[in-house]
mmCIF file of C-alpha atoms (C1' of nucleotides) in Angstrom:
data_model
loop_
_atom_site.group_PDB
_atom_site.id
_atom_site.type_symbol
_atom_site.label_atom_id
_atom_site.label_comp_id
_atom_site.label_asym_id
_atom_site.label_seq_id
_atom_site.Cartn_x
_atom_site.Cartn_y
_atom_site.Cartn_z
ATOM 1 C CA MET A 29 0.083 -0.137 -0.284
ATOM 2 C CA LYS A 30 1.132 3.442 0.753
ATOM 3 C CA ALA A 31 4.101 4.721 2.654
ATOM 4 C CA LYS A 32 2.756 7.751 4.845
ATOM 5 C CA GLY A 33 5.275 10.392 5.889
ATOM 6 C CA LYS A 34 3.108 11.837 8.563
ATOM 7 C CA GLY A 35 5.514 14.079 10.228
ATOM 8 C CA ILE A 36 4.470 17.376 10.589
ATOM 9 C CA LYS A 37 0.669 17.566 9.998
ATOM 10 C CA ARG A 38 -1.622 16.924 12.948
ATOM 11 C CA ARG A 39 -3.780 19.881 14.329
ATOM 12 C CA LEU A 40 -1.800 21.429 17.220
ATOM 13 C CA VAL A 41 -2.545 19.178 20.194
ATOM 14 C CA ALA A 42 -4.960 21.065 22.432
ATOM 15 C CA ASP A 43 -4.600 24.168 21.108
ATOM 16 C CA LYS A 44 -5.809 25.889 24.173
ATOM 17 C CA ASP A 45 -6.956 29.147 22.678
ATOM 18 C CA THR A 46 -9.044 27.518 19.776
ATOM 19 C CA LEU A 47 -10.730 24.887 21.597
ATOM 20 C CA ARG A 48 -14.409 25.142 20.827
ATOM 21 C CA GLU A 49 -16.777 25.952 23.643
ATOM 22 C CA THR A 50 -19.172 22.868 23.203
ATOM 23 C CA PRO A 51 -21.937 22.986 25.295
ATOM 24 C CA THR A 52 -21.367 20.035 27.693
ATOM 25 C CA ARG A 53 -23.099 18.566 30.563
ATOM 26 C CA SER A 54 -22.175 16.132 33.357
ATOM 27 C CA LYS A 55 -21.550 12.697 31.781
ATOM 28 C CA SER A 56 -22.614 10.731 34.466
ATOM 29 C CA GLU A 57 -25.753 12.615 35.141
ATOM 30 C CA LEU A 58 -26.848 12.019 31.163
ATOM 31 C CA ALA A 59 -25.562 8.478 31.820
ATOM 32 C CA LYS A 60 -27.989 7.867 34.963
ATOM 33 C CA CYS A 61 -30.764 9.559 33.047
ATOM 34 C CA LEU A 62 -30.524 7.149 30.040
ATOM 35 C CA ARG A 63 -30.011 3.819 32.074
ATOM 36 C CA PRO A 64 -32.696 1.537 31.913
ATOM 37 C CA LYS A 65 -32.584 0.851 35.436
ATOM 38 C CA GLU A 66 -32.842 4.529 36.218
ATOM 39 C CA ARG A 67 -36.320 5.586 36.044
ATOM 40 C CA ARG A 68 -35.902 9.023 36.273
ATOM 41 C CA ASN A 69 -37.808 11.020 33.525
ATOM 42 C CA LYS A 70 -36.173 13.062 31.268
ATOM 43 C CA GLU A 71 -36.810 16.354 31.922
ATOM 44 C CA SER A 72 -35.617 16.144 35.532
ATOM 45 C CA CYS A 73 -32.394 14.563 34.396
ATOM 46 C CA LYS A 74 -31.801 17.418 32.043
ATOM 47 C CA ALA A 75 -32.503 19.998 34.692
ATOM 48 C CA ALA A 76 -29.677 18.173 36.802
ATOM 49 C CA ALA A 77 -27.340 17.882 33.792
ATOM 50 C CA GLU A 78 -28.165 21.804 33.530
ATOM 51 C CA ARG A 79 -27.486 22.490 37.458
ATOM 52 C CA THR A 80 -24.008 20.466 37.154
ATOM 53 C CA LYS A 81 -22.896 22.004 33.890
ATOM 54 C CA GLN A 82 -23.792 25.615 35.440
ATOM 55 C CA SER A 83 -22.004 24.564 38.576
ATOM 56 C CA TRP A 84 -18.702 24.287 36.447
ATOM 57 C CA SER A 85 -16.795 27.512 35.371
ATOM 58 C CA SER A 86 -16.297 27.664 31.840
ATOM 59 C CA LYS A 87 -12.388 27.181 33.005
ATOM 60 C CA ASP A 88 -13.281 24.011 34.811
ATOM 61 C CA ARG A 89 -14.990 22.812 31.352
ATOM 62 C CA HIS A 90 -12.178 23.697 29.552
ATOM 63 C CA VAL A 91 -9.566 22.086 31.902
ATOM 64 C CA ARG A 92 -11.720 18.703 31.984
ATOM 65 C CA ARG A 93 -11.946 18.796 28.074
ATOM 66 C CA LEU A 94 -8.219 18.904 27.764
ATOM 67 C CA GLU A 95 -7.536 16.342 30.339
ATOM 68 C CA SER A 96 -10.228 13.967 28.462
ATOM 69 C CA ASN A 97 -8.668 14.730 25.101
ATOM 70 C CA GLU A 98 -5.201 13.743 26.619
ATOM 71 C CA ARG A 99 -6.486 10.451 27.963
ATOM 72 C CA GLU A 100 -8.100 9.563 24.759
ATOM 73 C CA ARG A 101 -4.949 10.466 22.864
ATOM 74 C CA GLN A 102 -3.011 8.217 25.058
ATOM 75 C CA ARG A 103 -5.581 5.365 24.680
ATOM 76 C CA MET A 104 -5.206 5.781 20.992
ATOM 77 C CA HIS A 105 -1.400 5.648 21.202
ATOM 78 C CA LYS A 106 -1.566 2.492 23.154
ATOM 79 C CA LEU A 107 -4.022 0.931 20.470
ATOM 80 C CA ASN A 108 -1.592 2.132 17.808
ATOM 81 C CA ASN A 109 1.286 0.459 19.566
ATOM 82 C CA ALA A 110 -0.492 -2.647 19.681
ATOM 83 C CA PHE A 111 -1.258 -2.419 16.078
ATOM 84 C CA GLN A 112 2.693 -1.828 15.407
ATOM 85 C CA ALA A 113 3.573 -4.700 17.563
ATOM 86 C CA LEU A 114 1.036 -6.959 15.666
ATOM 87 C CA ARG A 115 2.588 -5.865 12.081
ATOM 88 C CA GLU A 116 5.873 -6.658 13.715
ATOM 89 C CA VAL A 117 4.826 -10.445 14.042
ATOM 90 C CA ILE A 118 2.995 -10.906 10.973
ATOM 91 C CA PRO A 119 5.359 -12.046 8.135
ATOM 92 C CA HIS A 120 4.794 -9.703 5.213
ATOM 93 C CA VAL A 121 7.370 -9.106 2.669
ATOM 94 C CA ARG A 122 7.310 -5.175 1.705
ATOM 95 C CA ALA A 123 8.616 -4.006 5.113
ATOM 96 C CA GLU A 124 9.347 -0.118 3.691
ATOM 97 C CA ASN A 125 5.593 -0.150 3.204
ATOM 98 C CA LYS A 126 3.592 -0.225 6.549
ATOM 99 C CA LEU A 127 0.436 -2.346 6.668
ATOM 100 C CA SER A 128 -2.533 -0.198 7.137
ATOM 101 C CA LYS A 129 -4.621 -1.152 10.074
ATOM 102 C CA ILE A 130 -7.302 -3.004 8.144
ATOM 103 C CA GLU A 131 -4.731 -4.652 6.101
ATOM 104 C CA THR A 132 -2.667 -5.771 9.512
ATOM 105 C CA LEU A 133 -6.072 -7.289 10.981
ATOM 106 C CA THR A 134 -6.881 -9.232 7.639
ATOM 107 C CA LEU A 135 -3.578 -10.672 7.225
ATOM 108 C CA ALA A 136 -3.397 -11.753 10.894
ATOM 109 C CA LYS A 137 -6.410 -13.254 10.890
ATOM 110 C CA ASN A 138 -5.469 -15.071 7.790
ATOM 111 C CA TYR A 139 -1.975 -15.875 9.043
ATOM 112 C CA ILE A 140 -3.419 -17.421 12.255
ATOM 113 C CA LYS A 141 -5.845 -19.581 10.247
ATOM 114 C CA SER A 142 -3.087 -20.806 7.875
ATOM 115 C CA LEU A 143 -1.080 -21.773 10.995
ATOM 116 C CA THR A 144 -3.788 -23.452 12.349
ATOM 117 C CA ALA A 145 -4.311 -25.458 9.330
ATOM 118 C CA THR A 146 -0.509 -26.065 9.228
ATOM 119 C CA ILE A 147 -0.319 -27.599 12.549
ATOM 120 C CA LEU A 148 -3.432 -29.500 11.878
ATOM 121 C CA GLY A 149 -1.824 -30.824 9.090
ATOM 122 C CA MET A 150 1.463 -31.937 10.497
ATOM 123 C CA SER A 151 -0.310 -33.857 13.064
ATOM 124 C CA ASN A 152 -1.759 -35.606 10.265
ATOM 125 C CA GLY A 153 -5.221 -35.891 12.156
ATOM 126 C CA HIS A 154 -3.774 -37.180 15.252
ATOM 127 C CA LEU A 155 -4.671 -34.144 17.172
ATOM 128 C CA GLN A 156 -8.516 -35.093 17.114
ATOM 129 C CA ASP A 157 -7.753 -38.263 19.104
ATOM 130 C CA ILE A 158 -5.725 -36.359 21.741
ATOM 131 C CA GLU A 159 -7.542 -36.105 25.151
ATOM 132 C CA VAL A 160 -6.373 -34.068 27.934
ATOM 133 C CA SER A 161 -5.829 -36.318 30.717
ATOM 134 C CA GLY A 162 -8.617 -36.445 33.203
ATOM 135 C CA SER A 163 -10.793 -34.151 31.339
ATOM 136 C CA GLY A 164 -11.861 -36.303 28.567
ATOM 137 C CA SER A 165 -12.083 -32.983 26.429
ATOM 138 C CA ARG A 166 -10.734 -32.666 22.897
ATOM 139 C CA SER A 167 -7.798 -30.608 21.809
ATOM 140 C CA LYS A 168 -8.917 -27.080 22.050
ATOM 141 C CA LEU A 169 -7.036 -26.304 18.713
ATOM 142 C CA TYR A 170 -8.764 -29.033 16.996
ATOM 143 C CA GLU A 171 -12.124 -27.803 18.439
ATOM 144 C CA HIS A 172 -11.517 -24.291 17.484
ATOM 145 C CA TYR A 173 -10.682 -25.702 13.839
ATOM 146 C CA GLN A 174 -13.804 -27.594 13.258
ATOM 147 C CA GLN A 175 -15.687 -24.438 14.471
ATOM 148 C CA GLN A 176 -14.207 -22.419 11.957
ATOM 149 C CA ARG A 177 -14.349 -24.991 9.232
ATOM 150 C CA GLY A 178 -18.019 -24.851 9.864
ATOM 151 C CA GLU A 179 -18.130 -21.256 8.903
ATOM 152 C CA GLU A 180 -15.673 -21.352 5.763
ATOM 153 C CA GLU A 181 -15.447 -24.917 4.810
ATOM 154 C CA HIS A 182 -13.752 -24.716 1.606
ATOM 155 C CA GLU A 183 -11.357 -21.940 1.944
ATOM 156 C CA GLY A 184 -7.846 -23.036 1.789
ATOM 157 C CA GLN A 185 -6.224 -20.759 4.412
ATOM 158 C CA LEU A 186 -2.703 -21.585 3.579
ATOM 159 C CA GLU A 187 -3.612 -20.740 -0.015
ATOM 160 C CA LYS A 188 -5.632 -17.635 1.013
ATOM 161 C CA TYR A 189 -2.686 -16.283 3.205
ATOM 162 C CA SER A 190 -0.234 -16.924 0.026
ATOM 163 C CA THR A 191 -2.557 -14.861 -2.285
ATOM 164 C CA GLN A 192 -2.641 -11.779 0.253
ATOM 165 C CA ILE A 193 1.147 -11.892 0.672
ATOM 166 C CA HIS A 194 1.413 -12.193 -3.116
ATOM 167 C CA ASN A 195 -0.634 -8.904 -3.295
ATOM 168 C CA PHE A 196 1.335 -7.119 -0.905
ATOM 169 C CA ARG A 197 4.372 -7.998 -2.868
ATOM 170 C CA GLN A 198 2.557 -6.501 -5.973
ATOM 171 C CA GLY A 199 2.229 -3.180 -3.916
ATOM 172 C CA SER A 200 -1.649 -3.660 -4.066
ATOM 173 C "C1'" DT B 13 -8.397 16.347 -7.478
ATOM 174 C "C1'" DA B 14 -10.672 12.276 -5.366
ATOM 175 C "C1'" DG B 15 -10.258 8.757 -2.335
ATOM 176 C "C1'" DG B 16 -7.694 6.355 1.167
ATOM 177 C "C1'" DC B 17 -5.946 6.336 5.715
ATOM 178 C "C1'" DC B 18 -4.876 8.686 9.659
ATOM 179 C "C1'" DA B 19 -4.894 11.542 14.149
ATOM 180 C "C1'" DT B 20 -7.588 14.308 16.903
ATOM 181 C "C1'" DC B 21 -11.677 15.979 19.096
ATOM 182 C "C1'" DT B 22 -15.923 15.613 20.916
ATOM 183 C "C1'" DG B 23 -20.070 13.739 23.461
ATOM 184 C "C1'" DG B 24 -22.584 9.394 24.824
ATOM 185 C "C1'" DT B 25 -22.419 5.102 27.027
ATOM 186 C "C1'" DC B 26 -20.394 1.935 30.034
ATOM 187 C "C1'" DC B 27 -17.948 0.167 34.058
ATOM 188 C "C1'" DT B 28 -15.216 0.427 38.580
ATOM 189 C "C1'" DA C 1 -17.733 10.528 40.270
ATOM 190 C "C1'" DG C 2 -14.604 9.901 36.977
ATOM 191 C "C1'" DG C 3 -12.055 7.116 33.891
ATOM 192 C "C1'" DA C 4 -12.425 3.962 29.828
ATOM 193 C "C1'" DC C 5 -14.443 2.813 25.742
ATOM 194 C "C1'" DC C 6 -16.810 4.095 21.304
ATOM 195 C "C1'" DA C 7 -18.509 6.133 17.275
ATOM 196 C "C1'" DG C 8 -19.046 10.278 14.335
ATOM 197 C "C1'" DA C 9 -16.856 14.313 12.586
ATOM 198 C "C1'" DT C 10 -13.287 16.948 10.787
ATOM 199 C "C1'" DG C 11 -9.293 17.994 8.298
ATOM 200 C "C1'" DG C 12 -4.536 16.906 7.060
ATOM 201 C "C1'" DC C 13 -1.400 14.263 3.950
ATOM 202 C "C1'" DC C 14 -0.206 11.195 0.564
ATOM 203 C "C1'" DT C 15 -0.774 8.661 -3.991
ATOM 204 C "C1'" DA C 16 -2.940 7.709 -8.277
#
DNA sequence: TAGGCCATCTGGTCCT
DNA sequence: AGGACCAGATGGCCTA
Protein backbone atom coordinates (compact mmCIF):
# COMPACT_ATOMS: atom_id res chain seq x y z
CA MET A 1 0.00 0.00 0.00
CA LYS A 2 1.16 3.45 0.73
CA ALA A 3 4.08 4.71 2.66
CA LYS A 4 2.86 7.48 4.82
CA GLY A 5 5.12 10.25 5.87
CA LYS A 6 2.99 11.77 8.46
CA GLY A 7 5.42 14.06 10.02
CA ILE A 8 4.46 17.58 10.53
CA LYS A 9 0.78 17.55 10.14
CA ARG A 10 -1.61 16.85 12.95
CA ARG A 11 -3.58 19.63 14.35
CA LEU A 12 -1.69 21.22 17.18
CA VAL A 13 -2.58 19.18 20.16
CA ALA A 14 -5.12 20.92 22.29
CA ASP A 15 -4.68 24.37 21.00
CA LYS A 16 -6.05 25.97 24.09
CA ASP A 17 -7.07 29.19 22.43
CA THR A 18 -9.03 27.61 19.66
CA LEU A 19 -10.69 24.87 21.60
CA ARG A 20 -14.34 24.97 20.84
CA GLU A 21 -16.69 25.99 23.57
CA THR A 22 -19.11 23.16 23.13
CA PRO A 23 -22.05 22.79 25.40
CA THR A 24 -21.09 20.15 27.88
CA ARG A 25 -22.94 18.57 30.68
CA SER A 26 -22.20 16.08 33.35
CA LYS A 27 -21.58 12.77 31.69
CA SER A 28 -22.58 10.83 34.73
CA GLU A 29 -25.78 12.79 35.06
CA LEU A 30 -26.68 12.02 31.51
CA ALA A 31 -25.67 8.41 31.83
CA LYS A 32 -27.93 8.00 34.81
CA CYS A 33 -30.75 9.49 32.84
CA LEU A 34 -30.46 7.01 30.03
CA ARG A 35 -29.82 3.79 31.89
CA PRO A 36 -32.78 1.48 31.89
CA LYS A 37 -32.60 0.79 35.58
CA GLU A 38 -32.89 4.45 36.37
CA ARG A 39 -36.47 5.42 36.04
CA ARG A 40 -36.06 9.12 36.15
CA ASN A 41 -37.88 11.20 33.66
CA LYS A 42 -35.91 13.02 31.05
CA GLU A 43 -36.90 16.44 32.15
CA SER A 44 -35.58 16.06 35.66
CA CYS A 45 -32.41 14.58 34.28
CA LYS A 46 -31.97 17.47 31.93
CA ALA A 47 -32.44 19.84 34.77
CA ALA A 48 -29.95 18.01 36.94
CA ALA A 49 -27.42 17.96 34.16
CA GLU A 50 -28.00 21.61 33.60
CA ARG A 51 -27.38 22.36 37.24
CA THR A 52 -24.13 20.44 37.14
CA LYS A 53 -23.14 22.19 33.99
CA GLN A 54 -23.81 25.54 35.49
CA SER A 55 -21.88 24.65 38.59
CA TRP A 56 -18.77 24.29 36.46
CA SER A 57 -17.04 27.42 35.44
CA SER A 58 -16.07 27.63 31.82
CA LYS A 59 -12.50 27.21 32.99
CA ASP A 60 -13.46 23.94 34.70
CA ARG A 61 -15.09 22.67 31.53
CA HIS A 62 -12.11 23.67 29.52
CA VAL A 63 -9.70 21.89 31.84
CA ARG A 64 -11.86 18.76 31.96
CA ARG A 65 -12.05 18.68 28.19
CA LEU A 66 -8.30 19.00 27.84
CA GLU A 67 -7.73 16.22 30.35
CA SER A 68 -10.22 14.04 28.57
CA ASN A 69 -8.59 14.72 25.22
CA GLU A 70 -5.21 13.81 26.63
CA ARG A 71 -6.50 10.52 27.99
CA GLU A 72 -8.10 9.71 24.67
CA ARG A 73 -4.84 10.46 22.87
CA GLN A 74 -2.94 8.17 25.20
CA ARG A 75 -5.51 5.45 24.67
CA MET A 76 -5.22 5.73 20.91
CA HIS A 77 -1.43 5.69 21.16
CA LYS A 78 -1.60 2.45 23.11
CA LEU A 79 -3.91 1.03 20.49
CA ASN A 80 -1.51 2.06 17.74
CA ASN A 81 1.41 0.51 19.62
CA ALA A 82 -0.53 -2.72 19.75
CA PHE A 83 -1.12 -2.50 16.00
CA GLN A 84 2.58 -1.95 15.47
CA ALA A 85 3.45 -4.95 17.63
CA LEU A 86 1.05 -7.03 15.58
CA ARG A 87 2.59 -5.81 12.31
CA GLU A 88 5.99 -6.91 13.52
CA VAL A 89 4.96 -10.51 14.10
CA ILE A 90 3.07 -10.96 10.85
CA PRO A 91 5.36 -12.08 8.07
CA HIS A 92 4.90 -9.82 5.12
CA VAL A 93 7.34 -8.75 2.51
CA ARG A 94 7.28 -5.07 1.86
CA ALA A 95 8.69 -3.84 5.14
CA GLU A 96 9.11 -0.35 3.73
CA ASN A 97 5.40 -0.16 3.10
CA LYS A 98 3.66 -0.09 6.42
CA LEU A 99 0.49 -2.15 6.54
CA SER A 100 -2.65 -0.20 7.16
CA LYS A 101 -4.77 -1.13 10.15
CA ILE A 102 -7.34 -3.00 8.13
CA GLU A 103 -4.61 -4.84 6.24
CA THR A 104 -2.93 -5.75 9.50
CA LEU A 105 -6.08 -7.22 10.98
CA THR A 106 -7.02 -9.10 7.83
CA LEU A 107 -3.55 -10.49 7.32
CA ALA A 108 -3.27 -11.50 10.97
CA LYS A 109 -6.55 -13.35 10.83
CA ASN A 110 -5.56 -15.29 7.75
CA TYR A 111 -2.08 -15.93 9.11
CA ILE A 112 -3.50 -17.45 12.27
CA LYS A 113 -5.84 -19.58 10.22
CA SER A 114 -3.05 -20.77 7.98
CA LEU A 115 -0.88 -21.64 10.97
CA THR A 116 -3.73 -23.56 12.52
CA ALA A 117 -4.30 -25.46 9.31
CA THR A 118 -0.59 -26.19 9.04
CA ILE A 119 -0.34 -27.50 12.58
CA LEU A 120 -3.32 -29.71 12.09
CA GLY A 121 -1.94 -30.90 8.79
CA MET A 122 1.41 -31.78 10.35
CA SER A 123 -0.31 -33.68 13.11
CA ASN A 124 -1.87 -35.77 10.40
CA GLY A 125 -5.21 -35.84 12.06
CA HIS A 126 -3.93 -37.19 15.32
CA LEU A 127 -4.92 -34.13 17.25
CA GLN A 128 -8.52 -35.15 17.23
CA ASP A 129 -7.59 -38.26 19.17
CA ILE A 130 -5.71 -36.42 21.84
CA GLU A 131 -7.50 -36.35 25.13
CA VAL A 132 -6.60 -33.96 27.85
CA SER A 133 -5.77 -36.32 30.64
CA GLY A 134 -8.51 -36.56 33.18
CA SER A 135 -10.83 -34.09 31.47
CA GLY A 136 -11.92 -36.18 28.54
CA SER A 137 -12.15 -33.09 26.41
CA ARG A 138 -10.65 -32.94 22.95
CA SER A 139 -7.92 -30.63 21.86
CA LYS A 140 -9.07 -27.05 22.07
CA LEU A 141 -7.18 -26.33 18.89
CA TYR A 142 -8.97 -29.05 17.05
CA GLU A 143 -12.33 -27.99 18.35
CA HIS A 144 -11.66 -24.42 17.38
CA TYR A 145 -10.56 -25.46 13.94
CA GLN A 146 -13.66 -27.54 13.41
CA GLN A 147 -15.75 -24.60 14.46
CA GLN A 148 -14.00 -22.34 11.99
CA ARG A 149 -14.34 -24.89 9.22
CA GLY A 150 -18.04 -24.87 9.79
CA GLU A 151 -18.07 -21.22 8.88
CA GLU A 152 -15.67 -21.28 5.96
CA GLU A 153 -15.65 -24.84 4.79
CA HIS A 154 -13.83 -24.78 1.53
CA GLU A 155 -11.31 -22.04 1.95
CA GLY A 156 -7.71 -23.11 1.74
CA GLN A 157 -6.29 -20.96 4.46
CA LEU A 158 -2.70 -21.37 3.46
CA GLU A 159 -3.56 -20.55 -0.11
CA LYS A 160 -5.57 -17.56 0.95
CA TYR A 161 -2.75 -16.21 3.08
CA SER A 162 -0.22 -16.80 0.29
CA THR A 163 -2.41 -14.92 -2.15
CA GLN A 164 -2.65 -12.02 0.21
CA ILE A 165 1.10 -11.92 0.72
CA HIS A 166 1.50 -12.05 -3.04
CA ASN A 167 -0.81 -9.08 -3.41
CA PHE A 168 1.26 -7.08 -0.99
CA ARG A 169 4.37 -8.01 -2.94
CA GLN A 170 2.72 -6.52 -5.97
CA GLY A 171 2.21 -3.39 -3.97
CA SER A 172 -1.53 -3.46 -4.13
C1' DT B 1 -8.55 16.40 -7.65
C1' DA B 2 -10.63 12.32 -5.55
C1' DG B 3 -10.17 8.83 -2.44
C1' DG B 4 -7.78 6.33 1.25
C1' DC B 5 -5.80 6.51 5.64
C1' DC B 6 -4.99 8.53 9.80
C1' DA B 7 -4.87 11.62 14.25
C1' DT B 8 -7.57 14.27 17.02
C1' DC B 9 -11.66 16.13 19.15
C1' DT B 10 -16.07 15.38 21.02
C1' DG B 11 -20.19 13.74 23.41
C1' DG B 12 -22.73 9.61 24.72
C1' DT B 13 -22.54 5.33 27.18
C1' DC B 14 -20.56 1.87 30.14
C1' DC B 15 -17.90 0.32 34.06
C1' DT B 16 -15.51 0.46 38.53
C1' DA C 1 -17.77 10.55 40.34
C1' DG C 2 -14.63 9.87 37.04
C1' DG C 3 -12.11 7.11 33.75
C1' DA C 4 -12.53 3.92 29.74
C1' DC C 5 -14.57 2.88 25.61
C1' DC C 6 -16.83 3.93 21.35
C1' DA C 7 -18.33 6.05 17.07
C1' DG C 8 -19.09 10.20 14.32
C1' DA C 9 -17.11 14.41 12.58
C1' DT C 10 -13.35 17.00 10.89
C1' DG C 11 -9.36 18.05 8.49
C1' DG C 12 -4.41 17.05 6.99
C1' DC C 13 -1.26 14.26 4.22
C1' DC C 14 -0.31 11.28 0.45
C1' DT C 15 -0.81 8.75 -3.94
C1' DA C 16 -2.80 7.71 -8.39
